[in-house]
Amino acid sequence: MLISKQPMINVLNGINTNRVPIWLMRQAGRYLEEYQQIRKNAGSFLNICYSPDLAKKVTLQPIHRFNFDAAIIFSDILVIPDALGQPVDFKPGVGPVLEPIRSVNSLAHLKLHQLKTHLAPVYEAVSSVRSELAENKSLIGFSGAPWTIATYMVEGGTSRDFTNTKLWACAAPDEFNNLIEILVSAITEHLISQIKGGADILQIFDSWAGLLSERAFERWCLAPIRKIVRGVLKEFPEIPIIIFPRLAGRRYLDVVEIEGISAVSLDHTLSLGWVHEHLQSKVIVQGNLDPIYLLAGGNAMREEVNRILDCLAPSPFIFNLGHGVLPNTPTEHVSELCDIITRFQRESS
Ligand code: 1CP
């Protein structure tokens, strides 16, 4: 295997270069004052996502500040329903709001054919970030997984118990499957377009995977992700794909068996010893500092970071959080985290 200039790619190819790359989920966003500034002037969150120039600037902000090994394109998992014709409004203090879809008849209104045109600004942002990004930095393209996106489409936003989505999936699985199939096609196309724009790596976020019971997990999480991975790899066999099945517990064991994936992103509930023994021998792992330690900083953070490095970094490993950066996280804590990871690399190489 050829050594890449991008440390992220080397690790994802299983090459142990004594380098622990680092990036953070939600590394762009509210905790950065330079983001707040752009957000204030942009009017709405979606205006940033759909303006290639603003999306590029915001994507690069955390790279300029912290020198992370990867940028993740600034967008959202909910641009997919928006592009399919189920408009999404991000209400400050509330979160995403959509007109809920609860019947098979409403699925007829979803327009797969307009996806590419609607999301063209995202692909343009991907290309312009790639052309400004240093050659040793990777650009991550992403999408939500079908199950997680479906929960927002059916509930009309975020939810406490996801009853409507779970009820539809359980009481009328063949109907619900039509929605999942539309999403499999949309997501596959969206990911492929991001690769064509210049994404080096893909991540699929199944943030609500942990809600599903055993057989539902197979049908609504694993099977659709398998299809997407197969579809993407058919066109781009070399692209590394990372899966984030949040809160899936022992079912990470099934996720690592998905053919063709390169890595899993670990949530912070998993035990490190178990991860090392059962997952790290199968795929590359990325994770899994509880974002609360990054908010707290100090010794609490240092000890937890070292515990993760001691257990997982002897094998090829990518440092990340177990979920996204919390809004009030001090930037000094993020800088210190990056220093710890950089020092660890020097000491061990
Ligand atoms: O007001 C604002 O500025 C909007 C806040 C915000 C941001 C910065 C939202 C609204 N989305 C994003 C960006 C975003 N979302 C990124 C790119 C930025 C980066 O990572 O640096 C990514 C990868 C996402 C992914 C995303 N969006 C997920 C999956 C990951 C996760 O956090 O579990 C999910 C579930 C969403 C939905 C979403 N977007 C935004 C909100 C408030 C929500 C709802 C979250 C919830 O239901 O609790």
Coordinates of N, CA and C and ligand atoms in Angstrom, one line a residue, residues 23-30 35 39 45 48 62 72-78 90 92 94-96 142 144 148 152 157-159 162 205 207-208 244 246 323-324, ligand 1:
W23 N -9.4 14.8 14.6 CA -10.4 15.8 14.2 C -11.6 15.6 15.2
L24 N -12.5 16.5 15.2 CA -13.6 16.4 16.2 C -14.9 16.6 15.5
M25 N -15.9 15.7 15.9 CA -17.2 15.9 15.3 C -17.8 17.2 15.8
R26 N -18.4 18.0 14.9 CA -18.9 19.3 15.2 C -17.7 20.3 15.5
Q27 N -16.6 20.1 14.8 CA -15.5 21.0 15.1 C -15.7 22.4 14.6
A28 N -16.6 22.6 13.7 CA -17.0 23.9 13.3 C -18.3 24.2 14.0
G29 N -18.5 25.5 14.3 CA -19.8 25.7 14.9 C -19.8 26.7 16.1
R30 N -20.8 26.6 16.9 CA -21.1 27.7 17.9 C -20.0 28.0 18.9
Y35 N -17.1 31.6 14.0 CA -18.3 31.0 13.4 C -19.6 31.9 13.7
R39 N -22.3 33.4 11.3 CA -23.7 32.9 11.5 C -24.6 34.1 11.7
F45 N -28.9 29.3 9.4 CA -27.9 28.2 9.3 C -27.8 27.7 7.9
I48 N -25.7 29.4 5.3 CA -24.3 29.0 5.3 C -24.1 27.7 4.5
P62 N -11.9 25.8 11.9 CA -11.2 25.0 13.0 C -9.8 24.4 12.5
I72 N -14.2 18.6 8.0 CA -15.5 18.0 7.6 C -16.3 19.1 7.0
I73 N -16.8 18.8 5.8 CA -17.6 19.8 5.1 C -18.7 20.4 5.9
F74 N -18.9 21.7 6.0 CA -19.9 22.3 6.8 C -21.2 22.1 6.1
S75 N -22.1 21.3 6.6 CA -23.4 21.0 6.0 C -24.2 20.4 7.1
D76 N -25.3 19.7 6.8 CA -26.1 19.0 7.9 C -26.7 17.7 7.3
I77 N -27.0 16.8 8.2 CA -27.6 15.6 7.7 C -29.0 15.9 7.1
L78 N -29.6 17.0 7.5 CA -31.0 17.3 7.1 C -31.1 18.1 5.8
F90 N -34.3 25.6 10.6 CA -33.6 25.4 11.8 C -33.9 26.6 12.7
P92 N -33.7 28.8 15.9 CA -32.8 29.0 17.0 C -33.4 28.7 18.4
V94 N -34.6 25.9 19.2 CA -35.5 24.8 19.1 C -34.9 23.6 18.4
G95 N -34.2 23.9 17.2 CA -33.6 22.8 16.4 C -34.3 22.7 15.1
P96 N -34.1 21.6 14.4 CA -34.8 21.5 13.1 C -36.3 21.3 13.2
F142 N -19.9 13.7 4.2 CA -20.7 12.9 5.2 C -22.2 12.9 4.8
G144 N -26.2 11.6 6.9 CA -26.8 10.8 7.9 C -27.1 9.5 7.4
T148 N -31.6 7.4 10.9 CA -31.5 8.7 11.6 C -32.2 9.8 10.8
Y152 N -36.1 12.2 11.8 CA -36.4 13.7 11.7 C -37.6 13.9 10.7
G157 N -38.8 16.7 13.4 CA -37.8 17.4 14.2 C -37.1 16.4 15.1
T158 N -36.5 16.9 16.2 CA -35.9 16.0 17.1 C -37.0 15.5 18.1
S159 N -36.8 14.5 18.8 CA -37.9 13.9 19.6 C -37.3 13.3 20.9
F162 N -39.3 9.2 19.9 CA -39.3 8.7 18.5 C -40.5 7.7 18.3
F205 N -23.4 9.1 9.6 CA -23.8 9.3 11.0 C -25.2 8.6 11.3
S207 N -26.9 8.5 14.2 CA -26.9 9.1 15.6 C -28.0 8.4 16.5
W208 N -29.1 7.9 15.9 CA -30.1 7.3 16.7 C -30.2 5.8 16.5
F244 N -20.7 5.7 12.1 CA -21.0 6.1 13.5 C -22.4 5.6 13.9
R246 N -24.3 5.4 16.7 CA -24.2 5.9 18.1 C -25.1 5.1 19.0
H323 N -19.1 12.2 20.7 CA -20.3 12.9 20.0 C -19.7 14.3 19.7
G324 N -20.6 15.2 19.3 CA -20.1 16.5 18.9 C -19.6 17.4 20.0
Ligands
1CP1 O1 -27.6 27.4 14.8 C1 -26.7 26.9 14.3 O2 -25.6 27.5 14.0 C2 -26.9 25.5 13.8 C3 -26.2 24.5 14.7 C4 -25.8 23.3 13.8 C5 -24.5 23.1 13.2 C6 -23.3 23.9 13.4 C7 -26.7 22.3 13.3 C8 -28.1 22.2 13.5 N1 -25.9 21.5 12.4 C9 -24.7 21.9 12.3 C10 -23.6 21.4 11.5 C11 -23.4 19.9 11.4 N2 -24.3 18.9 11.7 C12 -22.2 19.3 10.9 C13 -21.0 19.9 10.2 C14 -20.1 20.7 11.2 C15 -19.0 19.9 11.8 O3 -19.1 18.7 12.2 O4 -18.0 20.6 12.0 C16 -22.4 17.9 11.0 C17 -21.5 16.8 10.6 C18 -23.8 17.7 11.4 C19 -24.4 16.4 11.6 C20 -25.7 16.3 12.3 N3 -26.8 17.1 12.3 C21 -26.1 15.1 13.0 C22 -25.3 13.9 13.2 C23 -24.3 14.0 14.2 C24 -24.8 14.2 15.6 O5 -24.6 15.3 16.2 O6 -25.4 13.2 16.2 C25 -27.4 15.4 13.5 C26 -28.3 14.4 14.3 C27 -27.9 16.6 13.0 C28 -29.2 17.3 13.1 C29 -29.2 18.6 13.7 N4 -28.6 19.7 13.1 C30 -28.7 20.8 13.9 C31 -29.4 20.5 15.0 C32 -29.8 21.4 16.1 C33 -29.7 19.1 14.9 C34 -30.6 18.3 15.9 C35 -29.8 17.5 16.9 C36 -30.8 16.8 17.8 O7 -31.8 16.2 17.3 O8 -30.5 16.7 19.0

